[in-house]
Coordinates of N, CA and C in Angstrom, one line a residue:
M1 N -7.7 -19.3 -4.7 CA -8.4 -19.9 -6.0 C -7.8 -19.0 -7.4
S2 N -8.0 -19.7 -8.2 CA -7.1 -18.1 -9.0 C -8.6 -17.7 -10.7
P3 N -8.6 -16.4 -10.0 CA -10.0 -15.8 -11.0 C -10.4 -16.4 -11.9
E4 N -11.5 -15.9 -12.7 CA -11.7 -15.9 -14.0 C -11.1 -15.8 -15.4
P5 N -11.1 -16.0 -16.1 CA -10.3 -14.9 -16.7 C -11.3 -13.3 -17.2
G6 N -12.6 -13.5 -17.0 CA -13.0 -12.1 -16.9 C -13.6 -10.9 -16.3
R7 N -13.0 -12.0 -15.1 CA -12.5 -11.6 -13.5 C -11.0 -10.9 -13.3
R8 N -10.5 -11.1 -14.0 CA -9.4 -11.2 -14.2 C -8.4 -9.4 -15.0
R9 N -9.1 -9.7 -16.3 CA -9.3 -8.6 -16.9 C -9.9 -7.3 -17.0
Y10 N -11.4 -7.7 -15.3 CA -11.5 -6.4 -14.9 C -10.8 -6.3 -14.1
D11 N -10.3 -6.6 -12.8 CA -9.5 -6.3 -11.9 C -8.0 -5.4 -12.5
A12 N -7.3 -5.2 -13.3 CA -7.5 -5.2 -13.9 C -7.3 -3.6 -14.8
L13 N -8.7 -3.5 -14.7 CA -9.3 -2.5 -15.1 C -9.8 -1.7 -14.0
K14 N -10.3 -2.6 -12.7 CA -10.9 -2.1 -11.8 C -9.3 -1.1 -10.9
R15 N -8.1 -1.3 -11.3 CA -7.1 -1.7 -10.8 C -6.8 0.1 -11.6
A16 N -6.7 0.0 -12.6 CA -6.2 1.3 -13.1 C -7.5 2.7 -12.7
I17 N -9.0 2.2 -12.4 CA -9.6 3.1 -12.8 C -9.4 3.9 -10.7
D18 N -9.1 2.5 -10.0 CA -8.7 2.8 -8.8 C -7.1 4.4 -8.9
V19 N -6.5 3.9 -9.3 CA -5.1 4.8 -9.3 C -5.4 5.8 -10.3
A20 N -6.5 5.6 -11.0 CA -6.9 7.4 -11.9 C -7.9 7.9 -10.6
A21 N -8.8 7.6 -10.3 CA -9.5 8.6 -9.1 C -9.1 9.0 -8.1
A22 N -8.2 7.5 -7.6 CA -7.2 8.1 -5.9 C -6.3 9.7 -6.4
A23 N -5.4 9.3 -7.5 CA -4.8 11.4 -7.5 C -5.7 11.6 -7.4
A24 N -6.9 12.0 -8.5 CA -7.5 13.1 -8.6 C -8.0 13.3 -7.8
G25 N -8.6 11.9 -6.5 CA -10.0 12.9 -5.1 C -8.4 12.7 -4.1
L26 N -7.1 13.1 -3.7 CA -6.1 13.7 -2.8 C -5.5 14.8 -3.5
V27 N -6.0 15.2 -5.3 CA -5.7 16.6 -5.2 C -6.2 17.7 -5.2
V28 N -8.0 17.0 -5.4 CA -9.5 18.1 -4.8 C -9.5 17.6 -4.0
T29 N -9.4 16.8 -2.5 CA -9.5 16.6 -1.6 C -8.0 17.6 -0.3
A30 N -6.9 17.7 -1.6 CA -6.3 18.9 0.0 C -6.7 19.4 1.1
P31 N -7.1 20.1 -0.2 CA -7.1 21.6 1.3 C -8.6 21.7 2.0
L32 N -9.1 19.8 1.6 CA -10.0 20.1 2.7 C -9.5 19.0 3.6
Q33 N -9.0 17.9 2.9 CA -7.4 17.0 3.8 C -6.8 18.2 4.9
L34 N -6.7 19.4 4.7 CA -5.1 20.4 5.6 C -6.2 20.4 6.3
A35 N -7.3 21.7 6.0 CA -8.8 21.4 6.8 C -8.8 21.0 7.9
L36 N -9.2 19.2 8.2 CA -9.3 18.7 9.1 C -8.0 18.2 9.5
A37 N -7.0 18.0 9.3 CA -5.8 17.8 9.5 C -5.3 18.5 10.7
A38 N -5.7 20.3 10.8 CA -5.9 21.2 11.6 C -6.5 21.5 12.6
V39 N -7.8 20.9 12.2 CA -8.6 20.4 14.0 C -8.9 19.4 14.0
V40 N -8.0 18.4 14.1 CA -7.7 17.0 14.6 C -6.5 17.5 15.2
L41 N -5.1 18.4 14.9 CA -5.0 18.6 15.2 C -5.4 19.0 17.0
K42 N -5.9 20.2 16.3 CA -6.3 20.8 18.0 C -7.2 20.9 18.5
V43 N -7.7 18.8 18.3 CA -8.9 18.5 19.7 C -8.4 17.3 19.7
H44 N -7.5 16.8 19.0 CA -7.1 15.3 19.6 C -5.8 15.3 19.8
G45 N -4.9 16.1 19.5 CA -3.6 16.4 19.2 C -2.4 15.6 18.2
R46 N -1.4 15.4 18.3 CA -0.9 13.8 17.7 C -0.8 12.9 17.9
P47 N -0.9 11.9 17.1 CA -0.5 11.9 15.9 C -1.8 12.8 15.0
V48 N -2.3 13.0 13.9 CA -3.0 13.6 13.0 C -3.9 12.7 13.0
L49 N -2.6 11.2 12.3 CA -3.9 10.9 11.6 C -3.1 9.1 12.7
F50 N -4.3 7.9 12.1 CA -4.7 7.4 12.9 C -3.7 6.0 11.6
R51 N -3.3 5.4 12.7 CA -2.1 4.0 11.8 C -2.1 2.7 12.3
Q52 N -2.6 2.2 11.6 CA -2.9 0.4 12.3 C -3.0 -0.7 10.9
Q53 N -2.0 -1.8 11.8 CA -2.1 -2.7 10.5 C -3.0 -3.6 10.3
R54 N -3.6 -4.1 8.8 CA -4.8 -4.6 8.3 C -4.0 -5.3 7.8
P55 N -4.8 -7.1 7.5 CA -4.9 -7.4 5.8 C -5.3 -7.2 4.9
G56 N -5.0 -7.2 3.7 CA -5.1 -7.2 2.9 C -5.4 -8.1 1.7
K57 N -4.9 -8.2 0.2 CA -5.3 -9.3 -0.6 C -4.6 -10.2 -0.6
D58 N -5.1 -11.5 -0.5 CA -4.0 -12.9 0.4 C -4.0 -12.4 2.1
G59 N -4.4 -12.1 1.9 CA -4.3 -12.0 3.3 C -2.5 -10.9 4.2
V60 N -2.4 -10.2 3.0 CA -0.3 -9.0 3.2 C -0.8 -8.2 4.3
I61 N -0.5 -7.3 4.5 CA -0.5 -6.7 6.0 C -0.4 -5.1 5.3
F62 N -0.3 -4.6 5.2 CA -0.7 -3.0 5.2 C -0.4 -2.3 5.6
E63 N 0.0 -0.7 6.1 CA -0.7 0.3 6.8 C -2.1 0.3 6.9
L64 N -2.9 0.7 7.3 CA -3.9 2.0 7.0 C -3.7 3.4 7.6
A65 N -4.4 4.4 7.2 CA -4.3 5.6 7.4 C -5.4 6.2 7.5
K66 N -6.0 6.7 8.6 CA -7.1 7.6 8.7 C -6.9 9.1 9.6
F67 N -7.9 10.0 9.7 CA -7.9 10.4 10.2 C -8.4 10.2 11.4
R68 N -7.9 10.5 13.1 CA -7.9 10.0 14.0 C -9.5 10.4 15.0
S69 N -10.5 10.1 15.1 CA -11.4 9.6 16.4 C -11.7 9.5 16.7
M70 N -10.2 9.4 18.0 CA -10.2 9.0 19.5 C -9.1 9.6 20.0
R71 N -9.5 9.7 21.5 CA -8.8 11.0 21.5 C -7.5 9.2 23.4
H72 N -6.7 9.9 22.7 CA -5.3 8.6 23.3 C -6.0 8.6 24.9
P73 N -5.7 7.1 24.8 CA -6.8 6.2 26.3 C -5.9 7.0 27.4
D74 N -6.8 7.5 28.7 CA -6.6 7.8 30.0 C -7.1 7.3 31.0
A75 N -6.9 8.2 32.5 CA -7.7 7.3 33.2 C -9.1 7.1 33.1
E76 N -9.9 8.8 32.5 CA -10.8 8.6 32.6 C -11.7 8.2 31.4
H77 N -10.5 8.1 29.9 CA -12.1 7.2 29.1 C -10.1 6.4 28.6
Q78 N -11.7 5.4 28.6 CA -10.6 3.9 28.5 C -11.2 3.3 27.2
T79 N -12.7 2.9 27.5 CA -13.6 2.6 26.2 C -13.3 3.5 25.3
D80 N -13.7 2.6 23.8 CA -14.1 3.4 23.1 C -15.2 4.3 22.2
E81 N -16.1 3.9 23.5 CA -17.7 5.0 23.5 C -16.7 5.8 24.3
E82 N -15.3 6.3 24.9 CA -15.5 7.3 26.2 C -14.5 8.2 25.6
R83 N -13.8 7.2 24.2 CA -12.3 7.8 23.3 C -12.8 8.4 22.7
L84 N -14.0 8.0 21.6 CA -14.4 8.7 21.3 C -15.3 10.1 21.4
T85 N -14.4 10.8 20.4 CA -14.5 12.3 20.5 C -16.1 12.6 19.8
G86 N -17.0 14.4 20.1 CA -17.7 14.9 19.3 C -17.4 14.8 17.2
L87 N -15.9 15.7 17.6 CA -15.5 15.4 16.2 C -15.3 14.3 15.6
G88 N -14.8 13.2 16.1 CA -14.9 12.0 15.6 C -16.0 11.4 15.3
R89 N -16.9 11.4 15.9 CA -18.7 11.0 15.5 C -18.5 11.4 14.4
F90 N -18.7 12.9 14.3 CA -18.3 13.4 13.1 C -17.8 13.4 11.6
L91 N -16.8 13.3 11.7 CA -15.5 12.8 10.6 C -16.4 10.7 10.7
R92 N -16.6 10.2 11.0 CA -17.2 8.7 11.1 C -18.5 8.8 10.5
A93 N -19.3 9.7 10.6 CA -20.3 10.3 10.0 C -20.6 10.1 8.8
T94 N -19.7 11.4 8.3 CA -19.2 11.4 7.0 C -18.1 10.9 6.2
S95 N -17.7 10.1 7.0 CA -16.6 9.1 6.4 C -15.4 10.2 6.0
L96 N -14.9 11.4 6.4 CA -14.4 11.9 5.8 C -12.8 11.5 6.6
D97 N -13.3 10.5 7.9 CA -12.1 10.1 8.7 C -11.2 9.1 7.5
E98 N -12.1 8.7 6.5 CA -11.6 7.6 5.7 C -10.9 9.2 4.6
L99 N -10.5 9.9 4.4 CA -9.6 10.6 3.4 C -8.6 10.3 3.1
P100 N -7.7 10.0 4.2 CA -6.2 9.2 3.7 C -5.9 8.7 3.3
S101 N -7.0 7.8 3.1 CA -7.0 5.9 2.6 C -7.1 6.4 1.6
L102 N -7.7 6.8 0.5 CA -6.7 7.7 -1.3 C -5.9 7.3 -1.3
W103 N -4.1 7.9 0.2 CA -3.2 7.1 -0.2 C -2.9 5.6 -0.6
N104 N -3.7 5.0 0.3 CA -3.3 3.2 0.5 C -4.1 2.6 -0.6
V105 N -5.5 3.5 -1.8 CA -5.5 2.9 -2.7 C -4.5 3.2 -3.5
L106 N -4.1 4.5 -3.5 CA -2.4 4.6 -4.9 C -1.8 3.5 -5.2
K107 N -1.6 3.6 -3.9 CA 0.0 2.7 -3.2 C -0.7 1.0 -3.7
G108 N -1.9 0.9 -3.8 CA -2.3 -0.6 -4.3 C -2.8 -1.2 -3.2
D109 N -2.9 -1.0 -1.1 CA -2.8 -1.1 -1.0 C -4.7 -2.0 -0.7
M110 N -5.3 -1.0 -1.4 CA -7.1 -1.1 -1.6 C -7.3 -1.0 -3.2
S111 N -8.0 -1.1 -2.1 CA -9.5 -0.2 -3.6 C -10.3 0.7 -3.0
L112 N -11.3 1.4 -4.1 CA -12.6 2.0 -3.8 C -13.1 1.3 -3.2
V113 N -14.1 -0.5 -3.9 CA -14.8 -0.8 -3.2 C -14.0 -2.5 -3.6
G114 N -14.2 -3.1 -1.9 CA -14.2 -4.0 -2.6 C -14.7 -4.5 0.0
P115 N -13.9 -5.7 0.2 CA -14.4 -5.8 1.8 C -13.8 -4.6 1.7
R116 N -14.3 -4.1 3.9 CA -13.5 -3.6 4.6 C -12.5 -4.8 5.5
P117 N -10.7 -3.8 5.6 CA -9.9 -4.7 6.1 C -9.9 -4.4 7.4
L118 N -10.0 -5.6 8.2 CA -10.5 -6.0 9.5 C -9.2 -5.5 10.0
L119 N -9.5 -6.4 11.7 CA -8.1 -6.6 12.1 C -7.1 -7.7 11.6
V120 N -5.4 -7.4 12.2 CA -5.4 -8.8 12.2 C -5.4 -9.8 12.4
E121 N -5.4 -9.7 13.8 CA -6.2 -10.8 14.9 C -7.7 -12.1 14.5
Y122 N -8.0 -11.1 13.7 CA -9.5 -11.7 13.0 C -9.1 -12.5 12.3
L123 N -7.6 -13.1 11.3 CA -8.1 -13.9 10.8 C -7.8 -15.3 10.3
P124 N -7.1 -15.5 11.7 CA -7.1 -17.0 12.2 C -8.6 -17.5 12.6
R125 N -9.6 -16.5 12.5 CA -10.7 -16.4 13.3 C -11.8 -16.9 11.8
Y126 N -11.7 -16.4 10.5 CA -12.9 -17.0 9.6 C -13.0 -17.9 9.1
T127 N -13.3 -18.9 9.0 CA -13.9 -19.7 8.2 C -13.1 -20.2 6.9
P128 N -12.6 -21.6 5.9 CA -12.6 -21.1 4.8 C -13.7 -20.3 3.7
E129 N -14.4 -20.4 3.9 CA -15.6 -19.5 3.1 C -14.7 -18.1 3.3
Q130 N -15.4 -17.9 4.8 CA -15.1 -16.3 5.5 C -13.7 -15.7 4.6
A131 N -12.4 -16.3 5.1 CA -11.6 -16.0 4.6 C -11.8 -15.6 3.4
R132 N -12.5 -16.4 2.0 CA -12.4 -15.8 0.9 C -11.7 -14.0 0.6
R133 N -12.8 -13.2 1.3 CA -13.2 -11.7 1.3 C -11.6 -11.0 1.1
H134 N -10.1 -12.2 0.9 CA -9.1 -11.5 1.1 C -8.6 -12.3 -0.3
E135 N -9.5 -12.6 -1.5 CA -9.2 -12.8 -2.3 C -8.9 -11.1 -3.4
V136 N -9.3 -10.0 -2.9 CA -9.5 -8.9 -3.7 C -9.1 -8.7 -2.4
R137 N -8.8 -6.7 -3.2 CA -8.4 -6.0 -2.6 C -9.5 -5.4 -1.6
P138 N -9.1 -5.3 0.0 CA -9.8 -4.8 0.5 C -10.5 -3.0 -0.2
G139 N -11.3 -2.9 0.2 CA -11.9 -1.5 0.1 C -12.1 -0.8 0.8
I140 N -12.4 0.9 0.8 CA -12.8 2.2 1.7 C -14.3 1.8 1.7
T141 N -14.7 1.5 0.5 CA -16.0 1.3 0.9 C -16.5 0.2 0.6
G142 N -17.6 -1.2 0.6 CA -18.0 -2.6 0.6 C -19.4 -2.3 -0.5
L143 N -20.6 -3.7 -0.4 CA -21.4 -4.2 -0.4 C -21.5 -4.5 1.1
A144 N -20.9 -4.9 2.3 CA -21.4 -4.4 3.5 C -21.7 -3.5 4.3
Q145 N -21.0 -2.3 3.4 CA -21.0 -1.0 4.1 C -22.5 -0.4 3.3
V146 N -22.3 -0.5 2.7 CA -24.1 -0.2 2.1 C -25.1 -1.5 1.8
S147 N -25.3 -1.8 3.1 CA -26.2 -3.2 3.1 C -26.4 -2.9 4.8
G148 N -25.5 -1.7 5.3 CA -25.9 -1.6 7.1 C -24.6 -1.6 7.9
R149 N -23.3 -1.5 6.9 CA -22.6 -1.3 7.7 C -22.3 -2.0 9.0
N150 N -22.0 -1.3 10.1 CA -21.9 -1.3 11.7 C -23.3 -2.4 12.3
G151 N -24.1 -2.3 11.6 CA -25.5 -2.6 11.6 C -25.4 -4.4 11.5
V152 N -24.7 -4.4 10.4 CA -24.8 -5.9 10.1 C -23.8 -6.9 11.0
A153 N -24.7 -8.4 11.1 CA -23.5 -9.0 11.8 C -22.5 -9.7 10.9
W154 N -21.6 -10.0 11.8 CA -20.2 -10.1 10.8 C -20.5 -11.3 10.5
E155 N -21.4 -12.4 10.6 CA -21.8 -13.8 9.8 C -22.8 -12.9 8.4
D156 N -23.3 -12.2 7.9 CA -24.1 -11.6 7.4 C -23.2 -10.5 6.5
K157 N -22.7 -10.2 6.9 CA -21.0 -9.1 6.7 C -20.4 -9.4 6.1
F158 N -19.3 -10.9 6.3 CA -18.8 -11.8 5.9 C -19.0 -12.8 4.3
A159 N -20.9 -12.6 4.7 CA -21.7 -13.9 3.7 C -21.4 -12.5 2.1
L160 N -21.9 -10.5 2.9 CA -22.1 -11.2 1.3 C -20.1 -10.0 0.8
D161 N -19.3 -9.9 1.7 CA -18.3 -10.0 1.7 C -17.3 -10.6 0.2
V162 N -18.1 -11.8 0.4 CA -17.8 -13.1 -0.4 C -19.0 -13.0 -1.6
Q163 N -19.9 -12.7 -1.4 CA -20.7 -12.3 -2.9 C -19.9 -11.4 -3.6
Y164 N -19.5 -10.3 -3.0 CA -19.4 -9.8 -3.9 C -17.6 -10.0 -4.4
V165 N -17.1 -10.8 -3.4 CA -16.0 -11.1 -4.4 C -16.2 -12.2 -6.2
D166 N -17.6 -13.0 -5.3 CA -17.7 -13.6 -6.7 C -18.4 -13.1 -8.2
N167 N -19.7 -11.5 -7.3 CA -20.1 -11.0 -8.1 C -19.3 -9.8 -9.3
R168 N -18.3 -9.3 -8.7 CA -17.5 -8.3 -8.6 C -17.4 -8.1 -10.3
S169 N -17.5 -6.3 -10.2 CA -18.2 -5.6 -11.9 C -18.0 -4.6 -12.4
L170 N -18.1 -4.2 -12.7 CA -18.2 -1.7 -13.4 C -19.2 -1.6 -13.0
A171 N -19.9 -2.3 -13.2 CA -22.0 -2.0 -12.5 C -22.2 -2.0 -11.0
L172 N -21.0 -3.2 -10.9 CA -21.8 -3.8 -9.4 C -20.7 -2.8 -8.3
D173 N -19.4 -2.4 -8.6 CA -19.1 -1.4 -8.9 C -19.8 0.3 -8.4
L174 N -19.9 0.6 -9.4 CA -21.0 1.7 -9.2 C -21.8 1.7 -8.7
S175 N -22.6 0.7 -8.5 CA -24.1 0.6 -7.9 C -23.3 1.1 -6.0
I176 N -22.2 0.2 -6.0 CA -21.0 0.1 -4.5 C -21.6 1.7 -4.4
L177 N -20.9 2.3 -5.0 CA -20.4 4.3 -4.7 C -21.5 4.7 -4.9
L178 N -22.8 4.2 -5.8 CA -23.4 5.8 -5.9 C -24.8 5.4 -4.7
R179 N -24.7 3.7 -3.7 CA -25.4 3.5 -2.4 C -24.8 4.7 -1.1
T180 N -23.0 3.9 -1.5 CA -22.2 4.9 -0.1 C -22.7 6.5 -0.3
L181 N -22.9 6.5 -1.7 CA -22.7 8.4 -1.3 C -24.0 8.5 -0.6
T182 N -25.5 7.6 -0.9 CA -26.5 8.2 0.0 C -26.9 7.1 1.7
A183 N -25.8 6.7 1.6 CA -25.9 6.1 2.9 C -25.0 6.9 3.8
V184 N -24.0 7.7 3.2 CA -23.7 8.6 3.8 C -24.1 9.7 4.3
V185 N -25.1 10.2 3.6 CA -25.9 11.8 3.7 C -26.7 11.4 4.7
K186 N -27.7 10.0 4.4 CA -28.8 9.3 5.5 C -28.1 8.8 6.9
R187 N -26.5 8.9 7.0 CA -25.6 8.4 7.9 C -26.4 7.0 9.2
E188 N -25.9 6.1 7.7 CA -26.5 4.8 8.1 C -25.5 3.8 8.3
G189 N -26.2 2.8 10.1 CA -25.4 2.1 10.6 C -23.6 1.7 10.5
I190 N -23.9 3.7 11.6 CA -22.8 4.4 11.7 C -22.0 3.1 13.0
S191 N -23.2 2.8 13.9 CA -22.3 2.5 15.2 C -23.3 1.3 15.4
A192 N -22.8 -0.2 15.9 CA -23.9 -1.7 16.0 C -23.9 -0.9 17.5
D193 N -25.7 -2.1 17.4 CA -26.7 -1.6 18.7 C -25.2 -1.9 19.8
G194 N -25.5 -0.8 20.5 CA -25.4 -1.1 22.4 C -23.4 -0.7 22.3
H195 N -22.8 -0.5 21.3 CA -21.4 -0.2 20.7 C -20.7 1.2 20.0
A196 N -19.7 1.4 20.5 CA -19.7 3.2 20.1 C -19.4 3.0 18.5
T197 N -18.8 2.0 18.4 CA -17.8 1.3 16.9 C -19.4 0.2 16.2
V198 N -18.2 -1.2 16.2 CA -18.7 -2.3 15.9 C -18.3 -3.1 17.3
S199 N -19.4 -4.5 17.2 CA -18.7 -5.1 18.8 C -17.4 -6.2 17.6
V200 N -16.4 -6.3 18.4 CA -15.2 -7.4 18.5 C -15.6 -8.7 17.9
F201 N -15.2 -10.2 16.4 CA -15.2 -10.6 15.9 C -14.2 -12.0 17.4
Q202 N -15.2 -13.0 17.5 CA -14.6 -13.5 18.2 C -14.0 -15.1 17.9
G203 N -15.3 -15.2 16.0 CA -15.1 -16.2 15.5 C -16.6 -16.2 15.2
T204 N -16.9 -17.4 14.3 CA -18.2 -17.3 14.1 C -19.4 -18.1 15.6
A205 N -18.9 -18.7 16.2 CA -19.4 -19.6 16.8 C -19.2 -19.0 18.7
A206 N -18.7 -17.9 18.2 CA -18.9 -16.8 18.8 C -19.9 -15.5 18.7
G207 N -18.6 -14.2 18.4 CA -19.5 -13.4 18.4 C -18.3 -11.7 18.2
E208 N -17.7 -11.2 19.0 CA -17.8 -9.5 19.4 C -16.5 -8.9 19.5
G209 N -15.7 -6.2 18.5 CA -14.0 -4.5 19.0 C -14.3 -4.0 17.7
R210 N -13.2 -3.4 18.1 CA -13.9 -2.1 16.9 C -12.7 -2.4 15.7
D211 N -13.7 -2.4 14.4 CA -13.0 -2.0 13.0 C -11.9 -1.3 13.0
D212 N -11.9 0.1 13.2 CA -11.7 1.1 13.3 C -11.2 2.3 14.4

């Protein structure tokens, strides 16, 4: 569906803001990212970055980059909960693991604000309405993330994603960014109930994996 003229104008402005903010963010956080990379290397070993293919705008696949929060699976560490380390929990709780994703924003794979990029295998599981979340670039943070993050049920999360697609504006994006800072400080919705991260989405009829 082609966006309205007003939305198209905002999308162009938003892209310019993303480029400027991501470039500045990468420069400002470079010393912190180098320090985090050294800590992740010491605790988790190589590779320092978690890279995974994710669907972006219009379902186009790109490679998401984040700091690794889990150890490699072995005989004693198989599940997400077993593989998630103390360092990983800290990185996720503070969202510091997301800092390398600024590169994805700069390249145009992602935006600062938008529906989170989920797993490629979820694409055929969406209803047509849920699939509308791919009408915009995925974001580092989004309306669903500031409305409960991983504590929100999948169907409610997708409804918030589509709500964002239909109402995106500079005011809404600024509101989401401010609410993201509050959510990070309060460490809200880091994990879904009973899961180290979030349940696997099996489709609207069923339900529940990790999104990162």
